[in-house]
Tab-separated table of C-alpha atoms and ligand atoms in Angstrom:
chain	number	residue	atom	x	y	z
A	1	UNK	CA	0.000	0.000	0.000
A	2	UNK	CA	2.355	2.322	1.072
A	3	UNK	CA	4.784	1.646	-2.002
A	4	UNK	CA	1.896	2.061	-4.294
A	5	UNK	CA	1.649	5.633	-2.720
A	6	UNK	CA	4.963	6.338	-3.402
A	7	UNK	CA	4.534	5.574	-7.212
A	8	UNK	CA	1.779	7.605	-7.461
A	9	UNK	CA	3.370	10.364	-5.879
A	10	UNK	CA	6.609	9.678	-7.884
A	11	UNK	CA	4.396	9.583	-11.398
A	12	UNK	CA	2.910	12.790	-10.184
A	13	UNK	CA	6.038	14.704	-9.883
A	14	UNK	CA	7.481	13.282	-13.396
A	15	UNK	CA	4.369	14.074	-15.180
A	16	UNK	CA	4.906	17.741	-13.541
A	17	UNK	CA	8.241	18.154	-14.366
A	18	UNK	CA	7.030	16.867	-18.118
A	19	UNK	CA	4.248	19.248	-18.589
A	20	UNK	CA	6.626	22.051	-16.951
A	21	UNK	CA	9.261	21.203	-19.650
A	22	UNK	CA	6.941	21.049	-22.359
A	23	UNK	CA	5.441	24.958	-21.808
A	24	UNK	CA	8.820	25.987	-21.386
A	25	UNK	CA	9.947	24.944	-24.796
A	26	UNK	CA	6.884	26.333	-26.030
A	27	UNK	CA	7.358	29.746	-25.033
A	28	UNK	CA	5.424	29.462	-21.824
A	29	UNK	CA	7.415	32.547	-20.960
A	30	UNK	CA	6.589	34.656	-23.772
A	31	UNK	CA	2.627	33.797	-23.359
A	32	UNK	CA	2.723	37.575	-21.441
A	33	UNK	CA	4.022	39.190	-24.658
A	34	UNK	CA	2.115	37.969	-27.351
A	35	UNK	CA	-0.993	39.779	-25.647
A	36	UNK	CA	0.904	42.724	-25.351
A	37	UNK	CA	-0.794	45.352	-27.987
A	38	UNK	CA	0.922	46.187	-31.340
A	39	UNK	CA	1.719	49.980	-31.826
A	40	UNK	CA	3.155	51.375	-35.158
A	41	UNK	CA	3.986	54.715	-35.930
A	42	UNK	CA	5.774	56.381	-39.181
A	43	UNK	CA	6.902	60.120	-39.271
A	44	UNK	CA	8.956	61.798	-41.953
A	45	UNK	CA	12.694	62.322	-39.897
A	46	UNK	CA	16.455	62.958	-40.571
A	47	UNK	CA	15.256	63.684	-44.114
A	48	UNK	CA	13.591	60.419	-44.018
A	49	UNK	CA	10.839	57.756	-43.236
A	50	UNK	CA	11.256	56.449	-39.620
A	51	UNK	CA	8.880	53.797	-38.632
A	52	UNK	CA	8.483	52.604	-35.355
A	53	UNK	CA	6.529	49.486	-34.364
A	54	UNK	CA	6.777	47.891	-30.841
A	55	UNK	CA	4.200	45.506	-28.580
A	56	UNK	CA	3.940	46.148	-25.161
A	57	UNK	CA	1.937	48.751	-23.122
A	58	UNK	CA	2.155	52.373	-23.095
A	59	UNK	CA	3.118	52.136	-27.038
A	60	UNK	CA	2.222	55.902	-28.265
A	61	UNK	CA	4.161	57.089	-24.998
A	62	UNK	CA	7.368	55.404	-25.935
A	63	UNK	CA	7.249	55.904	-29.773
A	64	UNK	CA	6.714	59.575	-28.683
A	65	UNK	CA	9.471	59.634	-26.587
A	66	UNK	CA	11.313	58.089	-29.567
A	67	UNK	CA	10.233	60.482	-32.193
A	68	UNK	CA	11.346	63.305	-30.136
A	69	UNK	CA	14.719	61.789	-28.984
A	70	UNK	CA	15.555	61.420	-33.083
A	71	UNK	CA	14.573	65.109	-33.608
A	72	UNK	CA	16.748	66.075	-30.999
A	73	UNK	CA	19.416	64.107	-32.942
A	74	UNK	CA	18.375	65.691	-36.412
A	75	UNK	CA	18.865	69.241	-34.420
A	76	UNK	CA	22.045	68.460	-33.042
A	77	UNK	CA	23.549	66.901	-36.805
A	78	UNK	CA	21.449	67.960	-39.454
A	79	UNK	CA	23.873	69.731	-41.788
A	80	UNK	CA	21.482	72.183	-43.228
A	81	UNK	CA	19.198	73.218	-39.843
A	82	UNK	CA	20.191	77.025	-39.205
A	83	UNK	CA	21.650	76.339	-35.129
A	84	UNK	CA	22.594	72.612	-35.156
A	85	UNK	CA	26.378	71.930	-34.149
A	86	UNK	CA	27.439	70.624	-38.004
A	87	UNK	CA	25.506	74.104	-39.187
A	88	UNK	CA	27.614	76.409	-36.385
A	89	UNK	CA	30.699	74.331	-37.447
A	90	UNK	CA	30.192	74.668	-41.186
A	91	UNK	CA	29.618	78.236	-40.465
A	92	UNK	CA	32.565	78.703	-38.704
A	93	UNK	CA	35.592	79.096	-40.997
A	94	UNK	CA	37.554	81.417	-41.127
A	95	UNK	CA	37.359	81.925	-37.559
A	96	UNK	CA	39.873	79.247	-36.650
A	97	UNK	CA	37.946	79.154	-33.399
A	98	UNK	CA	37.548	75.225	-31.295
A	99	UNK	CA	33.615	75.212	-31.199
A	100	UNK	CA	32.032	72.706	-28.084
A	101	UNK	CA	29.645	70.713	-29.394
A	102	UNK	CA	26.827	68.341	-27.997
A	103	UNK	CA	28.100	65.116	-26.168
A	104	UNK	CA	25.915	63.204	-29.131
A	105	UNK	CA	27.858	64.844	-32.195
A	106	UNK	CA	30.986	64.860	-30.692
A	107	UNK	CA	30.783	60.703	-30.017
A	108	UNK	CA	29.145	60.383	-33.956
A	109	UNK	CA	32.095	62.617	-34.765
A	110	UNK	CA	35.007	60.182	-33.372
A	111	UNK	CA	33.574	57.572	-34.543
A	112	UNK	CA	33.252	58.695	-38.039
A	113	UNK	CA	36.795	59.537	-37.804
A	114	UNK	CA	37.560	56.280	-37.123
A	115	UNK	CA	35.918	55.025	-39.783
A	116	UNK	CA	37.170	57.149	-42.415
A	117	UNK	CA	40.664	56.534	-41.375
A	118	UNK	CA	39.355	52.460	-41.423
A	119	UNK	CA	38.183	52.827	-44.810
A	120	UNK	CA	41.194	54.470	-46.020
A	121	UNK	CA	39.321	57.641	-46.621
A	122	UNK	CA	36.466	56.393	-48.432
A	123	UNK	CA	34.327	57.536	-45.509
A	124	UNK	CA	34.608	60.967	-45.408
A	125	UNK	CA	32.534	63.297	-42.918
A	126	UNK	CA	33.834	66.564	-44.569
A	127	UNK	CA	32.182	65.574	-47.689
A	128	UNK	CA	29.363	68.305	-47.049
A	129	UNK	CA	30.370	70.444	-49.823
A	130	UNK	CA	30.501	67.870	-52.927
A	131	UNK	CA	27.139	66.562	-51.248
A	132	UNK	CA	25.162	70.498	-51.218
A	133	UNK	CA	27.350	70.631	-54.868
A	134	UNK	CA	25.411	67.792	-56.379
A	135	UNK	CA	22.522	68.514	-54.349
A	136	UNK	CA	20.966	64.439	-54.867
A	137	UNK	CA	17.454	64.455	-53.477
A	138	UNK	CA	17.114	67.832	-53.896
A	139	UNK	CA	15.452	69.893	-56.011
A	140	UNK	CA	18.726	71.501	-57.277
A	141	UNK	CA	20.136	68.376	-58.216
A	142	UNK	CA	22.668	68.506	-61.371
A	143	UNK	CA	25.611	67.424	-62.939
A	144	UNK	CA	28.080	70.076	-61.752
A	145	UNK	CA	31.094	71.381	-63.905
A	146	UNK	CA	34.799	69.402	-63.553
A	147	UNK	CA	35.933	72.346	-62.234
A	148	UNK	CA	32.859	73.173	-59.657
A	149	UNK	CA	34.044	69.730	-58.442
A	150	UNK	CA	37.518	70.325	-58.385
A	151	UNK	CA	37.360	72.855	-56.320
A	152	UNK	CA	34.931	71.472	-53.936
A	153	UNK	CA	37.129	68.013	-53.455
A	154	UNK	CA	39.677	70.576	-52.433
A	155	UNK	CA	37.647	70.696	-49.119
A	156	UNK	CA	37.436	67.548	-48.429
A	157	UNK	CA	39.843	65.911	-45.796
A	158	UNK	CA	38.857	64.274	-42.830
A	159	UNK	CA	42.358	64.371	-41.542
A	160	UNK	CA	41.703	68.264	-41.040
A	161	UNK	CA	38.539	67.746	-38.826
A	162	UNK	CA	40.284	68.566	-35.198
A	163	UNK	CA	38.410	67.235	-31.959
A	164	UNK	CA	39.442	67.724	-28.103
A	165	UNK	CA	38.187	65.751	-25.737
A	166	UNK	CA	38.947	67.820	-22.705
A	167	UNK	CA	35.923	70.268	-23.712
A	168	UNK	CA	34.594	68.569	-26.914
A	169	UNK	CA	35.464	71.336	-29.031
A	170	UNK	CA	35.632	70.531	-32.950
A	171	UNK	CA	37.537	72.797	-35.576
A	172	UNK	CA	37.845	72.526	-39.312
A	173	UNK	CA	41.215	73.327	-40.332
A	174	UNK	CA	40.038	73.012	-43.957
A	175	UNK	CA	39.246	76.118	-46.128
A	176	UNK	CA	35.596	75.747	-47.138
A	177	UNK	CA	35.204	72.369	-45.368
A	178	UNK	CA	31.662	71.207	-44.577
A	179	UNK	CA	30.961	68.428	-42.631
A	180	UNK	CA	28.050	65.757	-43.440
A	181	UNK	CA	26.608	63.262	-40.597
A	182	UNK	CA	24.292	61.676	-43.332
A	183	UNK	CA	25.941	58.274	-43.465
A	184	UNK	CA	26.399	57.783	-40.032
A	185	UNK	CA	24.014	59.439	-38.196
A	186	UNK	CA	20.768	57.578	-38.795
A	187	UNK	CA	22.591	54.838	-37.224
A	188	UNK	CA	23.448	56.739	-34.112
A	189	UNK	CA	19.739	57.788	-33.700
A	190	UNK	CA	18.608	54.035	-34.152
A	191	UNK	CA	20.972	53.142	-31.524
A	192	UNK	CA	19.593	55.622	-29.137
A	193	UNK	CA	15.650	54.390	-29.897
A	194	UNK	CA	16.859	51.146	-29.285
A	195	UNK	CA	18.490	52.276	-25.782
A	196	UNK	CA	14.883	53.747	-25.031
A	197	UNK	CA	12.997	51.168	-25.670
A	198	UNK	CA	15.818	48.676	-23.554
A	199	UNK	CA	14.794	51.257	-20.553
A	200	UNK	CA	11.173	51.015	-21.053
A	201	UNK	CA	10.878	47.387	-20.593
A	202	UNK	CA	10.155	46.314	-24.158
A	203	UNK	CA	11.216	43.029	-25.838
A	204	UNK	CA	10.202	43.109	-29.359
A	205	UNK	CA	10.095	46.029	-31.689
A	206	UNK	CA	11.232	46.822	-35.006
A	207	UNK	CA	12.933	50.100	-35.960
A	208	UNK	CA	13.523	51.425	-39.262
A	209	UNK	CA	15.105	54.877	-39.959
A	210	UNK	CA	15.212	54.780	-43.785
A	211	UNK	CA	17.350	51.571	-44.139
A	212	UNK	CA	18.806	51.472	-41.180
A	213	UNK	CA	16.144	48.822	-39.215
A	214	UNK	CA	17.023	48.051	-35.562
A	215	UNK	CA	15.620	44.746	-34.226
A	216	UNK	CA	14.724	44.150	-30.285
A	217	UNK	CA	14.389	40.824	-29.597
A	218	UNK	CA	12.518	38.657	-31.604
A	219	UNK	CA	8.631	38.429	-33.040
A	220	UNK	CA	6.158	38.341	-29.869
A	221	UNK	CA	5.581	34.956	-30.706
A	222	UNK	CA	9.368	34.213	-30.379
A	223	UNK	CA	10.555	33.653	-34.148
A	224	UNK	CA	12.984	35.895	-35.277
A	225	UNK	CA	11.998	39.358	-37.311
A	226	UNK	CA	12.485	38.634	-41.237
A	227	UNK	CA	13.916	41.643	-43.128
A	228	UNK	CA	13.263	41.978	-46.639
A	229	UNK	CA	16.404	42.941	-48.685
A	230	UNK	CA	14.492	44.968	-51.773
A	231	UNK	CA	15.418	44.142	-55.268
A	232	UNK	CA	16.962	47.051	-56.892
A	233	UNK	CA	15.291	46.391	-60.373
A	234	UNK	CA	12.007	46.707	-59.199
A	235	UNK	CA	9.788	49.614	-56.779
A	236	UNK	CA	10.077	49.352	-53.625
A	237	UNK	CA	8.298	46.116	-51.582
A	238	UNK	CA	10.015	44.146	-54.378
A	239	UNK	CA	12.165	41.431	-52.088
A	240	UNK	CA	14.973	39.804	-53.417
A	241	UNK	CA	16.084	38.155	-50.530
A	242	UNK	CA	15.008	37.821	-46.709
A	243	UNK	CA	17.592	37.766	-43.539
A	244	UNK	CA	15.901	36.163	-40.682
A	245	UNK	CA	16.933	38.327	-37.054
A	246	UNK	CA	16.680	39.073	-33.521
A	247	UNK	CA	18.277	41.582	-31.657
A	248	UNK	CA	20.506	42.709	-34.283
A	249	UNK	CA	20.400	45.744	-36.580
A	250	UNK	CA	20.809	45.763	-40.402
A	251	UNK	CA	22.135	48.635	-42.072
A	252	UNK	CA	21.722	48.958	-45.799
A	253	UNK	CA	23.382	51.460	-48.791
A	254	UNK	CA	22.051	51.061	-52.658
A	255	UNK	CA	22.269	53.876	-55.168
A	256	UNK	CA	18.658	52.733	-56.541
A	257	UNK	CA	17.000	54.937	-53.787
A	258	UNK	CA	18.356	58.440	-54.044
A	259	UNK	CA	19.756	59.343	-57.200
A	260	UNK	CA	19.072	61.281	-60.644
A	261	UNK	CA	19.372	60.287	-64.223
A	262	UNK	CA	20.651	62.773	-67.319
A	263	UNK	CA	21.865	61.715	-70.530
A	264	UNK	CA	20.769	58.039	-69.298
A	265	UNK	CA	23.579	58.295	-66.831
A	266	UNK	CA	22.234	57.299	-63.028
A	267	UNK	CA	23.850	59.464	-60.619
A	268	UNK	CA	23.137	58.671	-56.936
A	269	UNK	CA	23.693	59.755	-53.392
A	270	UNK	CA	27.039	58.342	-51.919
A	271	UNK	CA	30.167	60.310	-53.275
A	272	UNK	CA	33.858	58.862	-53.592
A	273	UNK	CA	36.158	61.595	-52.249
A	274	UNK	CA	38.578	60.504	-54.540
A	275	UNK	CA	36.971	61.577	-57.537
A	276	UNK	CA	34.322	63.509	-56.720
A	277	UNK	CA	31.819	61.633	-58.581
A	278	UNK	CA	28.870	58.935	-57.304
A	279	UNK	CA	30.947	56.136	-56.601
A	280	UNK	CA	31.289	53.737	-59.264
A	281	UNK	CA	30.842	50.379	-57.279
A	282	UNK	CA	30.361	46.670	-58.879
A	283	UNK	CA	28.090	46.968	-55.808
A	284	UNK	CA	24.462	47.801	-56.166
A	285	UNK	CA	23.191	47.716	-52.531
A	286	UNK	CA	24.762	46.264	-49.407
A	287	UNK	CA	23.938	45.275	-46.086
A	288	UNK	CA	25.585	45.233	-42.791
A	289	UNK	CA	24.559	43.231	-40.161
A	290	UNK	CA	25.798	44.020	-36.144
A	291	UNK	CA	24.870	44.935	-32.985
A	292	UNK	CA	25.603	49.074	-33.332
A	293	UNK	CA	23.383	50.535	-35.722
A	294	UNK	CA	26.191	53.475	-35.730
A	295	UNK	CA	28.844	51.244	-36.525
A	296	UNK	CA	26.548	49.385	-39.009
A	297	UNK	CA	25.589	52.604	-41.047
A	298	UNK	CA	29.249	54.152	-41.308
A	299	UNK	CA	30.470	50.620	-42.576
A	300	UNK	CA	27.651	50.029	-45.540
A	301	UNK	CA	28.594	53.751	-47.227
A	302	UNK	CA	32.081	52.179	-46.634
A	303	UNK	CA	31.824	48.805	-48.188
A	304	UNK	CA	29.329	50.393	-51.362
A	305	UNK	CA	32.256	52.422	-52.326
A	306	UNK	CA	35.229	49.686	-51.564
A	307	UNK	CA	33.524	47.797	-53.716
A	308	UNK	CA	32.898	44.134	-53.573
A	309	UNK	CA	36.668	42.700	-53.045
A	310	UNK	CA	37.976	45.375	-50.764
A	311	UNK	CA	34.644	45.585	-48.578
A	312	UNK	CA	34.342	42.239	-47.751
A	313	UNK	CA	38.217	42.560	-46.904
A	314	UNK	CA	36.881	44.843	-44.345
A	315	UNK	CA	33.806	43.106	-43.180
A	316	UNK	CA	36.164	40.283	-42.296
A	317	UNK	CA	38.395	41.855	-40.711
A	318	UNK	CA	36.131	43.079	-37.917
A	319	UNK	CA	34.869	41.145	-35.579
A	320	UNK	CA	30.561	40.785	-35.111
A	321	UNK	CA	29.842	42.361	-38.398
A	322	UNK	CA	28.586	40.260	-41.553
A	323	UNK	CA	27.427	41.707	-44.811
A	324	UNK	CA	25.020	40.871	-47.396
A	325	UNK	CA	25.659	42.622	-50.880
A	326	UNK	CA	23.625	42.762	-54.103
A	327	UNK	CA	26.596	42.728	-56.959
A	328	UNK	CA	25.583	45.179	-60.247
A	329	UNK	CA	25.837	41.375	-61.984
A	330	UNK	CA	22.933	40.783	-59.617
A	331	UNK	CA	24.369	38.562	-57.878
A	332	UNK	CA	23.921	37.795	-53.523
A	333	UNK	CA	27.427	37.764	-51.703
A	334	UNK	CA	26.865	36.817	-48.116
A	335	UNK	CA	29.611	36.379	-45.176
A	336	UNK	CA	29.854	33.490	-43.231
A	337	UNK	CA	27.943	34.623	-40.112
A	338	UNK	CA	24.528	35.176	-42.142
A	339	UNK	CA	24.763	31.621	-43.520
A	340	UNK	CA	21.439	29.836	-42.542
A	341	UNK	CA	19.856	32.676	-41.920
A	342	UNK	CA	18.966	34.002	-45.794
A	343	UNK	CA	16.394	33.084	-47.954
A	344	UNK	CA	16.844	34.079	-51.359
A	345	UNK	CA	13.945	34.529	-53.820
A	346	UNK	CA	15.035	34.458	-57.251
A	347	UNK	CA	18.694	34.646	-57.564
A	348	UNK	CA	21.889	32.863	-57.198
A	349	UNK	CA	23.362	32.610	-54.366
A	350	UNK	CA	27.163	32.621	-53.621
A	351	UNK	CA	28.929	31.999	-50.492
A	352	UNK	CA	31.967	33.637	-49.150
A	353	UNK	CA	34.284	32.416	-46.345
A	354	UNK	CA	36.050	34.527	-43.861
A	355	UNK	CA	39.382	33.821	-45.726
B	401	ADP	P1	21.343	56.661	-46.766
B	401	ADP	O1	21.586	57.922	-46.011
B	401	ADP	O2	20.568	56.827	-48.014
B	401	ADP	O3	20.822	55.576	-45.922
B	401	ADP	P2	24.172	56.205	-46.606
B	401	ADP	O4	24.157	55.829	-45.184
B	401	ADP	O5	25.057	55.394	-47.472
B	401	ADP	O6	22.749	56.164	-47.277
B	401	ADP	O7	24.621	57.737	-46.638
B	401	ADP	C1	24.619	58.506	-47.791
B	401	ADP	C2	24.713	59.963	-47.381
B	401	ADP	O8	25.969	60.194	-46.745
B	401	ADP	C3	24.659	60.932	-48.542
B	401	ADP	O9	23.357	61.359	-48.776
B	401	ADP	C4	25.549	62.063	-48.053
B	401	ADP	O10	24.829	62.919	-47.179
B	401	ADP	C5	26.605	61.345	-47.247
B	401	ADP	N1	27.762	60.875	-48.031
B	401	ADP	C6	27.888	60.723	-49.374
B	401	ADP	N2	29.092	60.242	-49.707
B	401	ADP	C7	29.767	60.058	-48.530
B	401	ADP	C8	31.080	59.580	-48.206
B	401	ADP	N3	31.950	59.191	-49.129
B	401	ADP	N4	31.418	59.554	-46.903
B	401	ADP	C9	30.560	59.958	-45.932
B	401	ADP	N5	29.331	60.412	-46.188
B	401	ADP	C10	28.918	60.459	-47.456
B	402	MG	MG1	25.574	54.760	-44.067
């Protein structure tokens, strides 16, 4: 009798310890979240379209707080708002003066230093001159003369961009220099989103600053976010691949988005400071995948105007970064890390090792 007892009790426990196991694996856990309401916002930001879509409670609260933390970034950075810290320095010369800036510009600052000096150069944040020159998704966008460009390359030299710590002061020791944060500092600002929505308690939202998308955590329902990588032949919503992610951001550069056509030449958005001229890149869009949206932003513009053999030198080379690029043969390069993790639609697919 008593033995019998024990069984029972013993069968009892196991079956316990079973059905425990079995709404663990399930997601038992994540039950809470996938009640948790859907919120999704867009708003036209940094000169682009930010969307912001999260689940959890108080969502308009926290994509407010969002919104307004990225126009305090676009005030700090933007190159052409009268008062921001790139405006006062572009405004600066000849004065010769150190000028403090924000804590924000002066961190995007350093680290776009360090990234032009990574890419040998071919990031450049004193491009701002070639890029009001051109003036690509503007209205006064042209072909300007060999000597308009000349003179405006003179400008351009990130080695003549001063900072000092002590008082984070900035000068430009270049004659006519302008400084440019738009390849960099989208990814700061999705960075800082992604901080606010880390302090606010929420576990899965999606981010998306005009190509730069910032993932926290996965789906509610636990299965990773899946990114569409647009085809560049088609209009936008067009996928040619799809990168499946969780807490991750992906970062990517094309010159099918922003760009201008005369004489049935396509010129587009991201300059080589070498020449002067778009970049001319065997690379038609690429994507960097990471954990610093920042980091992630400064390195596509990089790698689209490397070029395929030379970016994916540098993509290597660093540790926790992985790209996905779109070749002008239309063909998918991907790095080792995002193997597994791609589906592609209609194209070939190559693969890459890290050597
Ligand atoms: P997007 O801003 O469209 O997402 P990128 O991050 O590649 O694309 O940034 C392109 C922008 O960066 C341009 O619009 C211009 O403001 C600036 N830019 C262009 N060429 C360069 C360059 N060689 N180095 C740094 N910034 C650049
Ligand atoms: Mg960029």
């Amino acid at each position: 009798m008593k033995k019998r007892k024990i069984n029972y009790l013993l069968i009892m426990i196991s079956l316990l310890v079973i059905i425990s196991i079995a709404f663990y694996r399930s997601g038992f856990p994540k039950t809470a979240q996938k009640t948790a309401p859907e919120k999704t916002r867009t708003n036209f930001l940094m000169n682009t379209v930010v969307q912001i879509k999260l689940y959890g409670e108080e969502g308009d609260r926290i994509i407010d707080r969002s919104f307004d933390r990225i126009r305090n970034i676009e005030e700090m950075m933007s190159r052409t708002l009268t008062g921001s810290d790139i405006y006062l320095l572009n405004e600066n010369y000849p004065s010769q003066e150190y000028i403090t800036v924000n804590p924000d510009t002066y961190k995007v600052l350093e680290r776009a230093l360090y990234f032009a000096d990574l890419s040998g150069g071919k990031f450049d944040p004193s491009i701002g001159l070639l890029v009001e020159l051109w003036g690509i998704g503007t209205a006064a966008a042209r072909v300007p003369s060999a000597e308009e460009i000349e003179r405006a390359l003179s400008s351009v030299d990130y080695r003549q961009i001063l900072l000092k710590p002590e008082n984070r002061s900035v000068k430009l020791l270049g004659e006519g220099m302008k400084l440019d944060l738009g390849a960099i500092a989208k990814g700061f600002a999705a960075d800082e989103v992604g901080k606010i929505m880390k302090e606010e308690g929420i576990e899965s939202a999606f981010v998306n600053l005009g190509g730069n998308v910032l993932l926290i955590g996965s789906k509610p329902d636990g299965t990773p976010w899946k990114i569409g990588i647009q085809d560049p032949r088609f209009n936008r919503g067009n996928v040619m691949a799809s990168i499946e992610l969780q807490d991750k951001t992906i970062v990517t550069s094309g010159n099918y988005e922003r760009y201008f056509e005369e004489d049935g030449i396509i010129y587009h958005h991201i300059l080589d400071p070498e020449t002067g001229y778009p970049a001319r890149s065997d690379i038609i869009s690429v994507s960097i995948v990471g954990d610093s949206s920042l980091d992630a932003d400064a390195l596509s513009t990089s790698v689209f105007i490397l070029g395929v053999e030379k970016g994916l030198e540098l993509i290597n080379q660093l540790e926790g970064y992985e790209a996905m690029i779109i070749t002008d043969e239309l063909g998918v390069i991907v790095t080792e890390g995002l193997k597994g993790k791609i589906t592609l639609l209609n194209k070939v697919f190559y693969f890459l090792g890290s050597d």
